[in-house]
Amino acid sequence: MELPVFSDGVHLAAYRPSLTLPVTNGKQTPGVFDESGYYQCYGERSSVASKGSIQTGYETLDAPPHYDFYANTEVWGRQRRFRPSLFQLHANFENDTKPPMYEETTGGQMEGRNSSEEDEQEQKETPPEPTRFGWIQGVMIRCMLNIWGVILYLRLPWITAQAGVGLTWVIILLSSCITGITGLSTSAIATNGKVKGGGTYFLISRSLGPELGGSIGLIFAFANAVAVAMHTVGFAETVVDLMKEHGASIVDRTNDIRIIGIITVTCLLGISMAGMAWESKAQVLFFLVIMVSFASYIVGTIIPASPGKQAKGFFNYKADIFTTNFVPDWRGQEGSFFGMFSIFFPSATGILAGANISGDLKNPAVAIPKGTLTAIFWTTISYLIITATIASCVVRDASGLLNDTLASNKNCVGIACQYGWNFDECIRNNTCIYGISNYYQSMSLVSAFAPLITAGIFGATLSSALACLVSAPKVFQCLCKDKLYPLIGFFGKGYGKNDEPLRSYLLAYIIAVCFILIAELNTIAPIISNFFLCSYSLINFSCFHASITNSPGWRPSFRFYSKWLSLLGTACCVVIMFLLNWWAALIAFGIVFLLLGYTLYKKPDVNWGSSVQASSYNIALSQCVGLNHVEDHVKNYRPQCLVLTGPPCSRPALVDLVSCFTKSLSLMMCGNVITADPSTSAVDNASSDGHVAWLNQRKVKSFYRGVVAAELRAGVNMLLQGAGLGRIKPNVLLMGFKKDWSSDTPQAAHNYIGILHDAFDLQYSVCVLRMREGPDVPHPSESHVNPVFDAVPESINTISTSPCAQTSSTSSISIEGKPQPSTVFQKKQEKKTIDVYWLSDDGGLTLLLPYLLTRRKRWAACKVRVFVGGDSDQKDKQREEVLALIKKFRLGFHDVEVLPDIYKNPQSRNIHLFENMVSRFRLNTELKQDSDSATHKQQEQPWIITDEDIERNNAKSLRQIRLNEVVQDYSSEAALIVITMPVGRRGVCPSTLYLAWLDFLSHDLRPPVLLVRGNQENVLTFYCQ
């Protein structure tokens, strides 16, 4: 027989994924996948691919990699591509119904080729393109302008005179190293994914999470707003000084600064609100002014000095002057290395000016690293050049008097003596007013045209003020949109094509005006510098933290960084904060920790995949693995509970009770079994995050684990064996009592008891909670029933549904807007009792659980009473023995009572009630049948109770009946009853008889009853080792 050849009649080229180009405005958009092929396998469209599927069974639903599959936004003018879901690839098209296509768009759902005429008309008009900047205009120029400032013109020559050229270069290079390291860290973070608006806040918050990101974002925005006032006041002071030289004045110096400052910041506000295009043009203008002032200064150093300039200490380039000025000459209280460093370092800040407008950059991932690092390099070069040139041309001290020539006094020892000038007298008398040690305007003295230096000062101050006025609203807008703090969302609204935060602009303007009115910011300036340094330290720490966690998501395209350099930058920033001003550093950290505490308390509902989350995973994993090396010890025993709640919201009482003795102490895991065949909907219902959300809303510290199984017992067995991680795994099974066992199918009762036997086989302790009203919430109406839970009768025995179990198309449970049900275990207990019937020694779990309950505030007022069995003639002796044992356990229980009457026979009416309870499951002895058939029937129906079973377990049955009578006599007013649960021997006690014991033991009791059975291993000890 000849086998068919696979290649006959089949051409794989015909079954490639369709790359039809959708038509947009009459043109084809290249590289766009046509979604029309997505459902062709369902027979909706005929194509070569669908025909190929019929002929060969070849599926063409798989699509090659594409940008759209990973993007969160749509591209205008073409349809959005969607990756097929696993269900679409895996499902049997003949048996499964067509699922809805998975879509994730931010611009609204696109209707594809069936869009209305109105949508087609809207697509004909191209949306306005917002203004975007490249790395030079958007980042480099902006950073350079923000770094250059008043200190460059008015303080750098004076610092050079104090520290000397050598140490001044050390100060400059040290500052540049810190800002350079921060620039490298910023570059790494900015290239680890698509960067949006928000600048520094966006980088820190998306890396370290909302807790630190939010606090720094708020502080950084405020610091920028106040920095607007600082730079504006610096500009106003310069203008006032010029007016004073010409004898002009408006009111007085302070009010003149206020008037000029408010007018200036109002003009800057107008430029900012006009749009980023106008603001950028203004920055370019300021940049050109500063460059012209630099050129004027360099030219001035070459032009031969006039006698007037020589009298003020300027002699052009002289090697002797450079040599003299190379060494330090400390003067005054600030005359020290760190004193000069604290004055200079603020001039090196401003490196985040470009990152702060990240939302207005064409390609932030390229522009931020390139522009920031280039700006740091060129500004550092400019500082070094100005330091070297000013120290080579100007002496430290000069009188400015033309008469102080060498001819007037031949006993000259100063460096100026070599060039015909004698300034010894003013040096001895400390009356020199010129020279780089005394005259702050030395750059104007050297410049070829002094007014250009003044223009440079204006450009530096105004450009810095304008950069801060733009940065503060942009950062604050992003913070407002994230809704981390209350009452600030109003300022997050954007306007125009650039989404300009006009409301935030006005807020920053108001803050700036308020500080301008003070007109004296000497006490506030250190705080602002510390806030900037605080931001730098956290950026460096963000880079270090993201690197050290080894998260697979940390993949920056910028490779020239080091996590250890980032850590060093963090430490340096913190040290400098305290060197600049220790009390300002404490204030900065105090505000950060205050806002951090608020965010931790509120727990905002955001998930940005931060490095803190990655670190939490690493720490948890490391600790779990570390526990493998720690042997179990009875002193460290903790009841780690697997709670069969079904959907946790369906049994809140069970959840609340277990939470009382596991919260902040041990493991609690809510288990849910979906009795159904494996399917997408069943798996989604089992693993829905809505269950965890409900637990979090109820403030219950618990895990959740859902499984899908064919039957309840098999699913619980999966949980018993698979739940947990390493040594952090359950050792106690806690479940609700099956109240309807007598009316349910016998198989359901048998499976329920089978779960207990499975738990005992796996060395679990077992607890069963019974409440008079039941642990479930009221059953929902038929319209709310989830068929997944109710499909199999056994599933409602322990795992049932409730209104909270409604699932949406995304398989998440809706919990918002629904009140949390209240249970007795949530309320503060009155001065009642917790009655413990320690009838059998199970290792001490029966005593440990009540002790853990009394450690909670709501149970602290309850008194624990311990009841034990005994003989009436030795009652006192047995009580003392038990009390002595309990005292050794240090549980604090002092009330022990011996019950000799538990060995009495129960009342006949109760015996009759018990017989009626089990009569339904007894083997009918009236029918004639041989022993073999009866044995065979019992094997097929193991819940059947024979006369032999009744006789064999008669004593235990009577004991449970009598115990119920005793408990009703002693504990009718207790807050909780804890009873040692009897154990039914498998193969000796039928499951229905065992369940009847548990039922009768706990029935007709008003307080909640907790049946407890340990695994017969010690959980208490009175030894210290």
mmCIF file of N, CA, C and O in Angstrom, residues 669-705:
data_model
loop_
_atom_site.group_PDB
_atom_site.id
_atom_site.type_symbol
_atom_site.label_atom_id
_atom_site.label_comp_id
_atom_site.label_asym_id
_atom_site.label_seq_id
_atom_site.Cartn_x
_atom_site.Cartn_y
_atom_site.Cartn_z
ATOM 1 N N MET A 669 -4.044 30.147 54.665
ATOM 2 C CA MET A 669 -4.295 29.987 53.236
ATOM 3 C C MET A 669 -5.730 29.539 53.024
ATOM 4 O O MET A 669 -6.149 28.521 53.574
ATOM 5 N N CYS A 670 -6.473 30.323 52.278
ATOM 6 C CA CYS A 670 -7.852 29.980 51.950
ATOM 7 C C CYS A 670 -7.859 29.101 50.706
ATOM 8 O O CYS A 670 -7.296 29.476 49.666
ATOM 9 N N GLY A 671 -8.480 27.938 50.816
ATOM 10 C CA GLY A 671 -8.528 26.996 49.703
ATOM 11 C C GLY A 671 -9.894 26.976 49.059
ATOM 12 O O GLY A 671 -10.924 27.060 49.734
ATOM 13 N N ASN A 672 -9.902 26.844 47.747
ATOM 14 C CA ASN A 672 -11.148 26.829 46.975
ATOM 15 C C ASN A 672 -11.041 25.734 45.934
ATOM 16 O O ASN A 672 -10.059 25.660 45.203
ATOM 17 N N VAL A 673 -12.038 24.867 45.888
ATOM 18 C CA VAL A 673 -12.069 23.777 44.918
ATOM 19 C C VAL A 673 -13.219 24.024 43.957
ATOM 20 O O VAL A 673 -14.377 24.119 44.373
ATOM 21 N N ILE A 674 -12.903 24.143 42.684
ATOM 22 C CA ILE A 674 -13.911 24.256 41.638
ATOM 23 C C ILE A 674 -14.120 22.863 41.073
ATOM 24 O O ILE A 674 -13.211 22.296 40.457
ATOM 25 N N THR A 675 -15.293 22.292 41.289
ATOM 26 C CA THR A 675 -15.573 20.945 40.817
ATOM 27 C C THR A 675 -16.100 21.037 39.393
ATOM 28 O O THR A 675 -17.290 21.260 39.154
ATOM 29 N N ALA A 676 -15.214 20.879 38.443
ATOM 30 C CA ALA A 676 -15.562 20.956 37.031
ATOM 31 C C ALA A 676 -14.418 20.382 36.230
ATOM 32 O O ALA A 676 -13.314 20.159 36.749
ATOM 33 N N ASP A 677 -14.686 20.128 34.954
ATOM 34 C CA ASP A 677 -13.612 19.716 34.055
ATOM 35 C C ASP A 677 -12.726 20.909 33.781
ATOM 36 O O ASP A 677 -13.197 22.052 33.737
ATOM 37 N N PRO A 678 -11.421 20.694 33.590
ATOM 38 C CA PRO A 678 -10.533 21.824 33.323
ATOM 39 C C PRO A 678 -10.973 22.616 32.095
ATOM 40 O O PRO A 678 -11.193 22.064 31.026
ATOM 41 N N SER A 679 -11.129 23.903 32.284
ATOM 42 C CA SER A 679 -11.525 24.798 31.200
ATOM 43 C C SER A 679 -11.034 26.193 31.545
ATOM 44 O O SER A 679 -10.640 26.467 32.687
ATOM 45 N N THR A 680 -11.082 27.067 30.559
ATOM 46 C CA THR A 680 -10.609 28.432 30.785
ATOM 47 C C THR A 680 -11.419 29.124 31.861
ATOM 48 O O THR A 680 -10.873 29.771 32.758
ATOM 49 N N SER A 681 -12.741 28.985 31.798
ATOM 50 C CA SER A 681 -13.594 29.671 32.777
ATOM 51 C C SER A 681 -13.394 29.107 34.177
ATOM 52 O O SER A 681 -13.354 29.854 35.159
ATOM 53 N N ALA A 682 -13.243 27.781 34.275
ATOM 54 C CA ALA A 682 -13.046 27.174 35.600
ATOM 55 C C ALA A 682 -11.720 27.602 36.212
ATOM 56 O O ALA A 682 -11.641 27.935 37.402
ATOM 57 N N VAL A 683 -10.668 27.618 35.403
ATOM 58 C CA VAL A 683 -9.357 28.046 35.910
ATOM 59 C C VAL A 683 -9.389 29.506 36.315
ATOM 60 O O VAL A 683 -8.823 29.906 37.342
ATOM 61 N N ASP A 684 -10.065 30.336 35.514
ATOM 62 C CA ASP A 684 -10.169 31.752 35.858
ATOM 63 C C ASP A 684 -10.918 31.950 37.168
ATOM 64 O O ASP A 684 -10.533 32.773 38.000
ATOM 65 N N ASN A 685 -11.990 31.212 37.358
ATOM 66 C CA ASN A 685 -12.753 31.333 38.611
ATOM 67 C C ASN A 685 -11.941 30.867 39.803
ATOM 68 O O ASN A 685 -12.050 31.422 40.896
ATOM 69 N N ALA A 686 -11.119 29.859 39.602
ATOM 70 C CA ALA A 686 -10.318 29.329 40.716
ATOM 71 C C ALA A 686 -9.181 30.259 41.089
ATOM 72 O O ALA A 686 -8.828 30.372 42.264
ATOM 73 N N SER A 687 -8.605 30.929 40.106
ATOM 74 C CA SER A 687 -7.410 31.728 40.376
ATOM 75 C C SER A 687 -7.665 33.222 40.328
ATOM 76 O O SER A 687 -6.736 34.004 40.230
ATOM 77 N N SER A 688 -8.909 33.627 40.396
ATOM 78 C CA SER A 688 -9.233 35.048 40.259
ATOM 79 C C SER A 688 -8.591 35.878 41.363
ATOM 80 O O SER A 688 -8.601 35.501 42.533
ATOM 81 N N ASP A 689 -8.023 37.010 40.968
ATOM 82 C CA ASP A 689 -7.420 37.921 41.939
ATOM 83 C C ASP A 689 -8.463 38.595 42.819
ATOM 84 O O ASP A 689 -8.118 39.193 43.836
ATOM 85 N N GLY A 690 -9.720 38.503 42.415
ATOM 86 C CA GLY A 690 -10.763 39.131 43.215
ATOM 87 C C GLY A 690 -10.886 38.540 44.601
ATOM 88 O O GLY A 690 -11.281 39.228 45.549
ATOM 89 N N HIS A 691 -10.557 37.249 44.754
ATOM 90 C CA HIS A 691 -10.603 36.626 46.081
ATOM 91 C C HIS A 691 -9.561 37.252 47.007
ATOM 92 O O HIS A 691 -9.839 37.537 48.172
ATOM 93 N N VAL A 692 -8.355 37.468 46.482
ATOM 94 C CA VAL A 692 -7.311 38.125 47.278
ATOM 95 C C VAL A 692 -7.705 39.561 47.576
ATOM 96 O O VAL A 692 -7.464 40.077 48.678
ATOM 97 N N ALA A 693 -8.339 40.223 46.592
ATOM 98 C CA ALA A 693 -8.784 41.604 46.813
ATOM 99 C C ALA A 693 -9.812 41.664 47.939
ATOM 100 O O ALA A 693 -9.803 42.601 48.750
ATOM 101 N N TRP A 694 -10.692 40.683 48.002
ATOM 102 C CA TRP A 694 -11.690 40.655 49.085
ATOM 103 C C TRP A 694 -10.999 40.473 50.436
ATOM 104 O O TRP A 694 -11.346 41.133 51.413
ATOM 105 N N LEU A 695 -10.025 39.587 50.491
ATOM 106 C CA LEU A 695 -9.284 39.383 51.742
ATOM 107 C C LEU A 695 -8.555 40.656 52.156
ATOM 108 O O LEU A 695 -8.545 41.023 53.339
ATOM 109 N N ASN A 696 -7.952 41.332 51.190
ATOM 110 C CA ASN A 696 -7.245 42.574 51.505
ATOM 111 C C ASN A 696 -8.203 43.649 51.983
ATOM 112 O O ASN A 696 -7.891 44.412 52.900
ATOM 113 N N GLN A 697 -9.363 43.717 51.356
ATOM 114 C CA GLN A 697 -10.348 44.707 51.778
ATOM 115 C C GLN A 697 -10.831 44.429 53.196
ATOM 116 O O GLN A 697 -11.101 45.356 53.958
ATOM 117 N N ARG A 698 -10.886 43.162 53.552
ATOM 118 C CA ARG A 698 -11.311 42.790 54.908
ATOM 119 C C ARG A 698 -10.146 42.859 55.889
ATOM 120 O O ARG A 698 -10.312 42.565 57.082
ATOM 121 N N LYS A 699 -8.947 43.205 55.392
ATOM 122 C CA LYS A 699 -7.733 43.312 56.200
ATOM 123 C C LYS A 699 -7.381 41.980 56.859
ATOM 124 O O LYS A 699 -6.989 41.917 58.023
ATOM 125 N N VAL A 700 -7.524 40.931 56.073
ATOM 126 C CA VAL A 700 -7.155 39.590 56.515
ATOM 127 C C VAL A 700 -5.860 39.219 55.820
ATOM 128 O O VAL A 700 -5.765 39.255 54.592
ATOM 129 N N LYS A 701 -4.845 38.866 56.598
ATOM 130 C CA LYS A 701 -3.549 38.499 56.040
ATOM 131 C C LYS A 701 -3.573 37.014 55.704
ATOM 132 O O LYS A 701 -3.320 36.163 56.552
ATOM 133 N N SER A 702 -3.895 36.734 54.467
ATOM 134 C CA SER A 702 -4.059 35.343 54.063
ATOM 135 C C SER A 702 -3.675 35.186 52.604
ATOM 136 O O SER A 702 -3.801 36.111 51.803
ATOM 137 N N PHE A 703 -3.200 33.993 52.279
ATOM 138 C CA PHE A 703 -3.019 33.615 50.894
ATOM 139 C C PHE A 703 -4.318 32.995 50.379
ATOM 140 O O PHE A 703 -5.215 32.653 51.155
ATOM 141 N N TYR A 704 -4.359 32.841 49.067
ATOM 142 C CA TYR A 704 -5.516 32.182 48.463
ATOM 143 C C TYR A 704 -5.000 31.184 47.448
ATOM 144 O O TYR A 704 -4.059 31.459 46.704
ATOM 145 N N ARG A 705 -5.622 30.005 47.429
ATOM 146 C CA ARG A 705 -5.232 28.983 46.459
ATOM 147 C C ARG A 705 -6.490 28.304 45.958
ATOM 148 O O ARG A 705 -7.273 27.756 46.741
#
